[in-house]
């Protein structure tokens, strides 16, 4: 449910209440002016009726003509004495039944001779509302009405002055249009609610209102205005059929509701069939005689009322919830309306006004119940927008609203965000339901301790006051009012840590963990509430160092984080757009001066970021998942260059660094095999360099992965040896072909006894394991001589060459091959000189 739908539903409720207050002031009762006279059952035409009328007036007594029942196919003469018309100023005679098959008015003189032919062409639309005749002045002595209908019906004869008749017409029309308008308004409101919510109860109420509106329009003779001759015999009977269908809709809704509550599964199908049969029987009864139809409708209404009562009391006896007043009200209103409908079949127009009143009251009741329910849904939705579903704590939106109010007042405040790691671990071990209960208890304890401190109430109402907000699944926030003081922040940090120091326990499992805390201040760190929340999250994301318990927002950390994000987003593009390049640093045999090979080093020159060092973008590539693409690019380029380098030096060895993330990839050995075959390279001339930390990554699987590469024929080297925690047994088990001494032990080897000891021991270890040693970071001849004396075979460093682009490296390689002999002679002299000085 989106916010627009909720607002639209709220506006529907308001519009309905406004219009309802206007229409509720109107009366649904109509005044009647009854008449008295003589009633003569006879089917004779008017020309032959004069003796009969004279005899009846002379011999019979008057009767009340306000409520007369006529039988089917029987004609009736109604005689009204107008002799005293001048005293009462009677001007109109009318019959309150507009859908009779035949209704004729005659105005007679003292001798029962017609004075004038009654024609109401000028008032034909008024005649559709209330059939009538205008009485001539001073001449009319008798008024005679002839009435006949195809079915049993009722008729009311009345006299009125012109003003009284006009008022009577106005009241009838006003009541008709007010009730019709109210029903149409209710239809529009319920239709709108259904269009927005698509709930079944709205659809059922919509169908009920359609049936009630149809029944009301037929009862008021609306079809008379359209002169539908062929339908005049049966359309009025639809009034009672729509009553049955309306009650059937209510039953269907109760069945649907009970089914949704899993209370009526077994009996549902049978009850639905019974109610459907009653509705069909009511429809077919329109083509039966009126007496038969009344019997059928009475049985259908009574039967469905029994079913409705059964469903209602069945719900009361089986539901575990407290009895809802709205269901009792709906049931009582439907029962009362049904009883009134059944009484109308017997009493007819005498209780039609009561039926109209009940109709209005019931429709208003049903729609109000629906709107109250929708209002409750709107309130619940509004509450859910500003509160967490699990813990009922204020959420991020409500927190930002409160921060906005503080910003508008220019009040200094600090946002303290904390993330208890124990909650994340507890969800994985204990489940959400238990942890949510523990969160409520823990946050309740924390709120009690913070209540006496200078905190901002994020939510304050009659029920409760809350100062803790939940931003997401594991992050919570507290607003500290006032200037930023580190001592005050420390006090809050102590309170929070003390509350979570107890940890969480469930089924004898006890979890205790740290709490990460970040703080940002307004206006020191942010100028808006959203920015303040962002600053707080950035402070929260900083990893704690040296026992720190919390972090204040620092722009330097943000700059570094933003640079890491920019690098991660640009790295994928760098691979695709060929922004990367390989540099090669030569590796030299220390004894002979010949070229052993070169280590391939990755370099990245970004157009905007500039030169990005590998130490920065390699970890980012590993954390962002781009390292696989990066490794494949390096291997592909290195082996392409190796094909060109072996043309100058067939025994040239290229060393390729591989990440620990890619070491266990099953498709990487396949890539090596494909490229080696494609370029026709000797696998023994390819060296994979693994850092010591990478070789300690999931130990057993690493050995199996290395065996896959050894089957190909590729050699394996351990890089940066001495910086990790490898044991001799571990090195022996792995069986590395090459051990590289890290440059931090080589650069100060001339002056550091510890570095000398480490390098000498590494060379001894390598010899005992059958591996050869490569020393990194050789920058002068003295370091080279010492390593050579320890038995180190190969060296690389600035003393030989800096890392070179491929073209420069090829040129260097070609020149070096020509000067190797001279270099070896010079090297022997240097070694002899160093040996004399040392010994």
PDB file of N, CA and C in Angstrom, residues 661-739:
ATOM      1  N   UNK A 661      42.415 -14.979  -3.100  1.00  0.00           N
ATOM      2  CA  UNK A 661      41.011 -15.138  -3.480  1.00  0.00           C
ATOM      3  C   UNK A 661      40.858 -16.022  -4.715  1.00  0.00           C
ATOM      4  N   UNK A 662      41.892 -16.011  -5.577  1.00  0.00           N
ATOM      5  CA  UNK A 662      41.801 -16.765  -6.829  1.00  0.00           C
ATOM      6  C   UNK A 662      42.492 -18.115  -6.760  1.00  0.00           C
ATOM      7  N   UNK A 663      43.164 -18.389  -5.673  1.00  0.00           N
ATOM      8  CA  UNK A 663      43.965 -19.603  -5.602  1.00  0.00           C
ATOM      9  C   UNK A 663      43.106 -20.860  -5.715  1.00  0.00           C
ATOM     10  N   UNK A 664      41.907 -20.819  -5.173  1.00  0.00           N
ATOM     11  CA  UNK A 664      41.036 -21.994  -5.156  1.00  0.00           C
ATOM     12  C   UNK A 664      40.073 -22.034  -6.326  1.00  0.00           C
ATOM     13  N   UNK A 665      40.189 -21.125  -7.268  1.00  0.00           N
ATOM     14  CA  UNK A 665      39.304 -21.147  -8.426  1.00  0.00           C
ATOM     15  C   UNK A 665      39.618 -22.343  -9.316  1.00  0.00           C
ATOM     16  N   UNK A 666      38.601 -23.114  -9.671  1.00  0.00           N
ATOM     17  CA  UNK A 666      38.805 -24.311 -10.473  1.00  0.00           C
ATOM     18  C   UNK A 666      39.024 -23.991 -11.948  1.00  0.00           C
ATOM     19  N   UNK A 667      38.580 -22.806 -12.382  1.00  0.00           N
ATOM     20  CA  UNK A 667      38.722 -22.482 -13.799  1.00  0.00           C
ATOM     21  C   UNK A 667      40.059 -21.843 -14.131  1.00  0.00           C
ATOM     22  N   UNK A 668      40.829 -21.446 -13.098  1.00  0.00           N
ATOM     23  CA  UNK A 668      42.104 -20.778 -13.374  1.00  0.00           C
ATOM     24  C   UNK A 668      43.153 -21.739 -13.949  1.00  0.00           C
ATOM     25  N   UNK A 669      43.295 -22.969 -13.449  1.00  0.00           N
ATOM     26  CA  UNK A 669      44.206 -23.905 -14.109  1.00  0.00           C
ATOM     27  C   UNK A 669      43.842 -24.169 -15.571  1.00  0.00           C
ATOM     28  N   UNK A 670      42.547 -24.183 -15.874  1.00  0.00           N
ATOM     29  CA  UNK A 670      42.116 -24.362 -17.256  1.00  0.00           C
ATOM     30  C   UNK A 670      42.603 -23.200 -18.115  1.00  0.00           C
ATOM     31  N   UNK A 671      42.537 -21.987 -17.565  1.00  0.00           N
ATOM     32  CA  UNK A 671      43.022 -20.810 -18.299  1.00  0.00           C
ATOM     33  C   UNK A 671      44.520 -20.934 -18.575  1.00  0.00           C
ATOM     34  N   UNK A 672      45.293 -21.409 -17.597  1.00  0.00           N
ATOM     35  CA  UNK A 672      46.734 -21.600 -17.800  1.00  0.00           C
ATOM     36  C   UNK A 672      47.003 -22.600 -18.918  1.00  0.00           C
ATOM     37  N   UNK A 673      46.297 -23.714 -18.875  1.00  0.00           N
ATOM     38  CA  UNK A 673      46.507 -24.742 -19.906  1.00  0.00           C
ATOM     39  C   UNK A 673      46.186 -24.179 -21.282  1.00  0.00           C
ATOM     40  N   UNK A 674      45.084 -23.444 -21.391  1.00  0.00           N
ATOM     41  CA  UNK A 674      44.677 -22.885 -22.683  1.00  0.00           C
ATOM     42  C   UNK A 674      45.717 -21.916 -23.222  1.00  0.00           C
ATOM     43  N   UNK A 675      46.194 -21.009 -22.364  1.00  0.00           N
ATOM     44  CA  UNK A 675      47.151 -19.991 -22.822  1.00  0.00           C
ATOM     45  C   UNK A 675      48.523 -20.600 -23.099  1.00  0.00           C
ATOM     46  N   UNK A 676      48.944 -21.554 -22.286  1.00  0.00           N
ATOM     47  CA  UNK A 676      50.240 -22.206 -22.523  1.00  0.00           C
ATOM     48  C   UNK A 676      50.254 -22.939 -23.861  1.00  0.00           C
ATOM     49  N   UNK A 677      49.151 -23.616 -24.171  1.00  0.00           N
ATOM     50  CA  UNK A 677      49.059 -24.298 -25.457  1.00  0.00           C
ATOM     51  C   UNK A 677      48.951 -23.310 -26.608  1.00  0.00           C
ATOM     52  N   UNK A 678      48.210 -22.236 -26.383  1.00  0.00           N
ATOM     53  CA  UNK A 678      48.023 -21.250 -27.451  1.00  0.00           C
ATOM     54  C   UNK A 678      49.345 -20.582 -27.833  1.00  0.00           C
ATOM     55  N   UNK A 679      50.165 -20.251 -26.823  1.00  0.00           N
ATOM     56  CA  UNK A 679      51.439 -19.556 -27.092  1.00  0.00           C
ATOM     57  C   UNK A 679      52.629 -20.509 -27.177  1.00  0.00           C
ATOM     58  N   UNK A 680      52.339 -21.817 -27.001  1.00  0.00           N
ATOM     59  CA  UNK A 680      53.394 -22.841 -27.080  1.00  0.00           C
ATOM     60  C   UNK A 680      54.533 -22.516 -26.119  1.00  0.00           C
ATOM     61  N   UNK A 681      54.175 -22.321 -24.849  1.00  0.00           N
ATOM     62  CA  UNK A 681      55.138 -21.978 -23.821  1.00  0.00           C
ATOM     63  C   UNK A 681      55.431 -23.191 -22.957  1.00  0.00           C
ATOM     64  N   UNK A 682      56.644 -23.205 -22.401  1.00  0.00           N
ATOM     65  CA  UNK A 682      57.049 -24.262 -21.479  1.00  0.00           C
ATOM     66  C   UNK A 682      56.508 -23.921 -20.096  1.00  0.00           C
ATOM     67  N   UNK A 683      55.659 -24.749 -19.485  1.00  0.00           N
ATOM     68  CA  UNK A 683      55.102 -24.424 -18.157  1.00  0.00           C
ATOM     69  C   UNK A 683      56.183 -24.213 -17.108  1.00  0.00           C
ATOM     70  N   UNK A 684      57.356 -24.848 -17.278  1.00  0.00           N
ATOM     71  CA  UNK A 684      58.423 -24.704 -16.293  1.00  0.00           C
ATOM     72  C   UNK A 684      58.986 -23.292 -16.274  1.00  0.00           C
ATOM     73  N   UNK A 685      58.721 -22.497 -17.307  1.00  0.00           N
ATOM     74  CA  UNK A 685      59.208 -21.117 -17.364  1.00  0.00           C
ATOM     75  C   UNK A 685      58.195 -20.122 -16.773  1.00  0.00           C
ATOM     76  N   UNK A 686      57.155 -20.641 -16.111  1.00  0.00           N
ATOM     77  CA  UNK A 686      56.151 -19.786 -15.470  1.00  0.00           C
ATOM     78  C   UNK A 686      56.187 -20.058 -13.971  1.00  0.00           C
ATOM     79  N   UNK A 687      56.355 -18.992 -13.187  1.00  0.00           N
ATOM     80  CA  UNK A 687      56.422 -19.089 -11.727  1.00  0.00           C
ATOM     81  C   UNK A 687      55.228 -18.337 -11.126  1.00  0.00           C
ATOM     82  N   UNK A 688      54.454 -19.037 -10.321  1.00  0.00           N
ATOM     83  CA  UNK A 688      53.344 -18.400  -9.598  1.00  0.00           C
ATOM     84  C   UNK A 688      53.826 -18.022  -8.209  1.00  0.00           C
ATOM     85  N   UNK A 689      53.748 -16.727  -7.898  1.00  0.00           N
ATOM     86  CA  UNK A 689      54.183 -16.231  -6.600  1.00  0.00           C
ATOM     87  C   UNK A 689      52.971 -16.036  -5.699  1.00  0.00           C
ATOM     88  N   UNK A 690      53.009 -16.711  -4.554  1.00  0.00           N
ATOM     89  CA  UNK A 690      51.938 -16.623  -3.561  1.00  0.00           C
ATOM     90  C   UNK A 690      52.495 -15.990  -2.297  1.00  0.00           C
ATOM     91  N   UNK A 691      51.784 -15.013  -1.749  1.00  0.00           N
ATOM     92  CA  UNK A 691      52.223 -14.432  -0.490  1.00  0.00           C
ATOM     93  C   UNK A 691      52.084 -15.464   0.619  1.00  0.00           C
ATOM     94  N   UNK A 692      52.868 -15.276   1.685  1.00  0.00           N
ATOM     95  CA  UNK A 692      52.842 -16.231   2.780  1.00  0.00           C
ATOM     96  C   UNK A 692      51.466 -16.285   3.432  1.00  0.00           C
ATOM     97  N   UNK A 693      50.777 -15.137   3.517  1.00  0.00           N
ATOM     98  CA  UNK A 693      49.427 -15.131   4.084  1.00  0.00           C
ATOM     99  C   UNK A 693      48.458 -15.897   3.203  1.00  0.00           C
ATOM    100  N   UNK A 694      48.689 -15.861   1.887  1.00  0.00           N
ATOM    101  CA  UNK A 694      47.816 -16.602   0.980  1.00  0.00           C
ATOM    102  C   UNK A 694      47.994 -18.098   1.142  1.00  0.00           C
ATOM    103  N   UNK A 695      49.216 -18.541   1.399  1.00  0.00           N
ATOM    104  CA  UNK A 695      49.456 -19.976   1.553  1.00  0.00           C
ATOM    105  C   UNK A 695      48.875 -20.516   2.849  1.00  0.00           C
ATOM    106  N   UNK A 696      48.635 -19.637   3.815  1.00  0.00           N
ATOM    107  CA  UNK A 696      48.012 -20.062   5.069  1.00  0.00           C
ATOM    108  C   UNK A 696      46.495 -20.012   5.005  1.00  0.00           C
ATOM    109  N   UNK A 697      45.955 -19.693   3.854  1.00  0.00           N
ATOM    110  CA  UNK A 697      44.505 -19.547   3.669  1.00  0.00           C
ATOM    111  C   UNK A 697      43.883 -20.913   3.430  1.00  0.00           C
ATOM    112  N   UNK A 698      43.144 -21.414   4.425  1.00  0.00           N
ATOM    113  CA  UNK A 698      42.481 -22.714   4.334  1.00  0.00           C
ATOM    114  C   UNK A 698      43.466 -23.801   3.925  1.00  0.00           C
ATOM    115  N   UNK A 699      44.390 -24.094   4.837  1.00  0.00           N
ATOM    116  CA  UNK A 699      45.568 -24.893   4.563  1.00  0.00           C
ATOM    117  C   UNK A 699      45.425 -26.118   3.694  1.00  0.00           C
ATOM    118  N   UNK A 700      44.526 -27.042   4.009  1.00  0.00           N
ATOM    119  CA  UNK A 700      44.433 -28.306   3.275  1.00  0.00           C
ATOM    120  C   UNK A 700      44.038 -28.065   1.830  1.00  0.00           C
ATOM    121  N   UNK A 701      43.081 -27.203   1.596  1.00  0.00           N
ATOM    122  CA  UNK A 701      42.639 -26.923   0.234  1.00  0.00           C
ATOM    123  C   UNK A 701      43.743 -26.247  -0.574  1.00  0.00           C
ATOM    124  N   UNK A 702      44.595 -25.471   0.095  1.00  0.00           N
ATOM    125  CA  UNK A 702      45.688 -24.807  -0.619  1.00  0.00           C
ATOM    126  C   UNK A 702      46.633 -25.857  -1.217  1.00  0.00           C
ATOM    127  N   UNK A 703      46.933 -26.885  -0.458  1.00  0.00           N
ATOM    128  CA  UNK A 703      47.842 -27.918  -0.968  1.00  0.00           C
ATOM    129  C   UNK A 703      47.248 -28.621  -2.189  1.00  0.00           C
ATOM    130  N   UNK A 704      45.954 -28.922  -2.142  1.00  0.00           N
ATOM    131  CA  UNK A 704      45.303 -29.545  -3.290  1.00  0.00           C
ATOM    132  C   UNK A 704      45.290 -28.614  -4.492  1.00  0.00           C
ATOM    133  N   UNK A 705      45.088 -27.333  -4.244  1.00  0.00           N
ATOM    134  CA  UNK A 705      45.094 -26.371  -5.350  1.00  0.00           C
ATOM    135  C   UNK A 705      46.480 -26.274  -5.981  1.00  0.00           C
ATOM    136  N   UNK A 706      47.530 -26.284  -5.147  1.00  0.00           N
ATOM    137  CA  UNK A 706      48.899 -26.209  -5.679  1.00  0.00           C
ATOM    138  C   UNK A 706      49.236 -27.449  -6.493  1.00  0.00           C
ATOM    139  N   UNK A 707      48.700 -28.593  -6.095  1.00  0.00           N
ATOM    140  CA  UNK A 707      48.948 -29.820  -6.862  1.00  0.00           C
ATOM    141  C   UNK A 707      48.367 -29.727  -8.272  1.00  0.00           C
ATOM    142  N   UNK A 708      47.215 -29.010  -8.410  1.00  0.00           N
ATOM    143  CA  UNK A 708      46.634 -28.831  -9.739  1.00  0.00           C
ATOM    144  C   UNK A 708      47.578 -28.050 -10.653  1.00  0.00           C
ATOM    145  N   UNK A 709      48.239 -27.046 -10.103  1.00  0.00           N
ATOM    146  CA  UNK A 709      49.164 -26.257 -10.916  1.00  0.00           C
ATOM    147  C   UNK A 709      50.448 -27.035 -11.197  1.00  0.00           C
ATOM    148  N   UNK A 710      50.866 -27.866 -10.229  1.00  0.00           N
ATOM    149  CA  UNK A 710      52.078 -28.662 -10.458  1.00  0.00           C
ATOM    150  C   UNK A 710      51.852 -29.708 -11.553  1.00  0.00           C
ATOM    151  N   UNK A 711      50.606 -30.220 -11.638  1.00  0.00           N
ATOM    152  CA  UNK A 711      50.307 -31.167 -12.714  1.00  0.00           C
ATOM    153  C   UNK A 711      50.449 -30.494 -14.082  1.00  0.00           C
ATOM    154  N   UNK A 712      50.163 -29.228 -14.138  1.00  0.00           N
ATOM    155  CA  UNK A 712      50.342 -28.497 -15.404  1.00  0.00           C
ATOM    156  C   UNK A 712      51.825 -28.331 -15.720  1.00  0.00           C
ATOM    157  N   UNK A 713      52.678 -28.237 -14.677  1.00  0.00           N
ATOM    158  CA  UNK A 713      54.100 -28.020 -14.869  1.00  0.00           C
ATOM    159  C   UNK A 713      54.553 -26.652 -14.431  1.00  0.00           C
ATOM    160  N   UNK A 714      53.612 -25.846 -13.900  1.00  0.00           N
ATOM    161  CA  UNK A 714      53.945 -24.498 -13.437  1.00  0.00           C
ATOM    162  C   UNK A 714      54.673 -24.604 -12.101  1.00  0.00           C
ATOM    163  N   UNK A 715      55.647 -23.724 -11.859  1.00  0.00           N
ATOM    164  CA  UNK A 715      56.403 -23.707 -10.606  1.00  0.00           C
ATOM    165  C   UNK A 715      55.715 -22.762  -9.607  1.00  0.00           C
ATOM    166  N   UNK A 716      55.960 -23.049  -8.320  1.00  0.00           N
ATOM    167  CA  UNK A 716      55.289 -22.303  -7.253  1.00  0.00           C
ATOM    168  C   UNK A 716      56.351 -21.665  -6.365  1.00  0.00           C
ATOM    169  N   UNK A 717      56.146 -20.393  -6.035  1.00  0.00           N
ATOM    170  CA  UNK A 717      57.051 -19.666  -5.150  1.00  0.00           C
ATOM    171  C   UNK A 717      56.250 -19.074  -3.994  1.00  0.00           C
ATOM    172  N   UNK A 718      56.902 -19.009  -2.808  1.00  0.00           N
ATOM    173  CA  UNK A 718      56.305 -18.334  -1.666  1.00  0.00           C
ATOM    174  C   UNK A 718      56.958 -16.965  -1.550  1.00  0.00           C
ATOM    175  N   UNK A 719      56.136 -15.931  -1.638  1.00  0.00           N
ATOM    176  CA  UNK A 719      56.621 -14.554  -1.660  1.00  0.00           C
ATOM    177  C   UNK A 719      56.604 -13.971  -0.250  1.00  0.00           C
ATOM    178  N   UNK A 720      57.468 -12.962  -0.016  1.00  0.00           N
ATOM    179  CA  UNK A 720      57.521 -12.241   1.258  1.00  0.00           C
ATOM    180  C   UNK A 720      57.728 -13.182   2.425  1.00  0.00           C
ATOM    181  N   UNK A 721      58.611 -14.173   2.240  1.00  0.00           N
ATOM    182  CA  UNK A 721      58.826 -15.146   3.303  1.00  0.00           C
ATOM    183  C   UNK A 721      59.442 -14.448   4.524  1.00  0.00           C
ATOM    184  N   UNK A 722      58.959 -14.855   5.704  1.00  0.00           N
ATOM    185  CA  UNK A 722      59.434 -14.266   6.947  1.00  0.00           C
ATOM    186  C   UNK A 722      58.481 -13.262   7.541  1.00  0.00           C
ATOM    187  N   UNK A 723      57.508 -12.798   6.755  1.00  0.00           N
ATOM    188  CA  UNK A 723      56.537 -11.823   7.271  1.00  0.00           C
ATOM    189  C   UNK A 723      55.315 -12.490   7.884  1.00  0.00           C
ATOM    190  N   UNK A 724      55.180 -13.800   7.670  1.00  0.00           N
ATOM    191  CA  UNK A 724      54.015 -14.518   8.195  1.00  0.00           C
ATOM    192  C   UNK A 724      54.395 -15.444   9.315  1.00  0.00           C
ATOM    193  N   UNK A 725      53.682 -16.606   9.373  1.00  0.00           N
ATOM    194  CA  UNK A 725      53.859 -17.528  10.488  1.00  0.00           C
ATOM    195  C   UNK A 725      54.063 -18.955   9.990  1.00  0.00           C
ATOM    196  N   UNK A 726      54.700 -19.101   8.853  1.00  0.00           N
ATOM    197  CA  UNK A 726      54.908 -20.430   8.295  1.00  0.00           C
ATOM    198  C   UNK A 726      55.932 -21.197   9.126  1.00  0.00           C
ATOM    199  N   UNK A 727      55.662 -22.459   9.323  1.00  0.00           N
ATOM    200  CA  UNK A 727      56.602 -23.323  10.031  1.00  0.00           C
ATOM    201  C   UNK A 727      57.387 -24.135   9.020  1.00  0.00           C
ATOM    202  N   UNK A 728      58.468 -24.761   9.481  1.00  0.00           N
ATOM    203  CA  UNK A 728      59.262 -25.597   8.597  1.00  0.00           C
ATOM    204  C   UNK A 728      58.467 -26.792   8.103  1.00  0.00           C
ATOM    205  N   UNK A 729      57.646 -27.354   8.991  1.00  0.00           N
ATOM    206  CA  UNK A 729      56.829 -28.491   8.583  1.00  0.00           C
ATOM    207  C   UNK A 729      55.848 -28.072   7.490  1.00  0.00           C
ATOM    208  N   UNK A 730      55.313 -26.863   7.629  1.00  0.00           N
ATOM    209  CA  UNK A 730      54.357 -26.371   6.630  1.00  0.00           C
ATOM    210  C   UNK A 730      55.054 -26.168   5.289  1.00  0.00           C
ATOM    211  N   UNK A 731      56.249 -25.579   5.301  1.00  0.00           N
ATOM    212  CA  UNK A 731      57.002 -25.370   4.067  1.00  0.00           C
ATOM    213  C   UNK A 731      57.360 -26.699   3.416  1.00  0.00           C
ATOM    214  N   UNK A 732      57.718 -27.666   4.242  1.00  0.00           N
ATOM    215  CA  UNK A 732      58.085 -28.981   3.714  1.00  0.00           C
ATOM    216  C   UNK A 732      56.882 -29.660   3.064  1.00  0.00           C
ATOM    217  N   UNK A 733      55.718 -29.508   3.679  1.00  0.00           N
ATOM    218  CA  UNK A 733      54.518 -30.139   3.128  1.00  0.00           C
ATOM    219  C   UNK A 733      54.108 -29.502   1.810  1.00  0.00           C
ATOM    220  N   UNK A 734      54.264 -28.194   1.703  1.00  0.00           N
ATOM    221  CA  UNK A 734      53.852 -27.496   0.489  1.00  0.00           C
ATOM    222  C   UNK A 734      54.822 -27.728  -0.662  1.00  0.00           C
ATOM    223  N   UNK A 735      56.105 -27.824  -0.338  1.00  0.00           N
ATOM    224  CA  UNK A 735      57.096 -28.119  -1.386  1.00  0.00           C
ATOM    225  C   UNK A 735      57.228 -27.017  -2.417  1.00  0.00           C
ATOM    226  N   UNK A 736      57.592 -25.808  -1.988  1.00  0.00           N
ATOM    227  CA  UNK A 736      57.735 -24.684  -2.909  1.00  0.00           C
ATOM    228  C   UNK A 736      59.018 -24.815  -3.715  1.00  0.00           C
ATOM    229  N   UNK A 737      58.968 -24.371  -4.964  1.00  0.00           N
ATOM    230  CA  UNK A 737      60.143 -24.388  -5.828  1.00  0.00           C
ATOM    231  C   UNK A 737      61.057 -23.199  -5.547  1.00  0.00           C
ATOM    232  N   UNK A 738      60.501 -22.129  -5.026  1.00  0.00           N
ATOM    233  CA  UNK A 738      61.270 -20.907  -4.818  1.00  0.00           C
ATOM    234  C   UNK A 738      60.793 -20.230  -3.542  1.00  0.00           C
ATOM    235  N   UNK A 739      61.746 -19.691  -2.789  1.00  0.00           N
ATOM    236  CA  UNK A 739      61.428 -18.924  -1.592  1.00  0.00           C
ATOM    237  C   UNK A 739      62.007 -17.528  -1.774  1.00  0.00           C
TER     238      UNK A 739
END
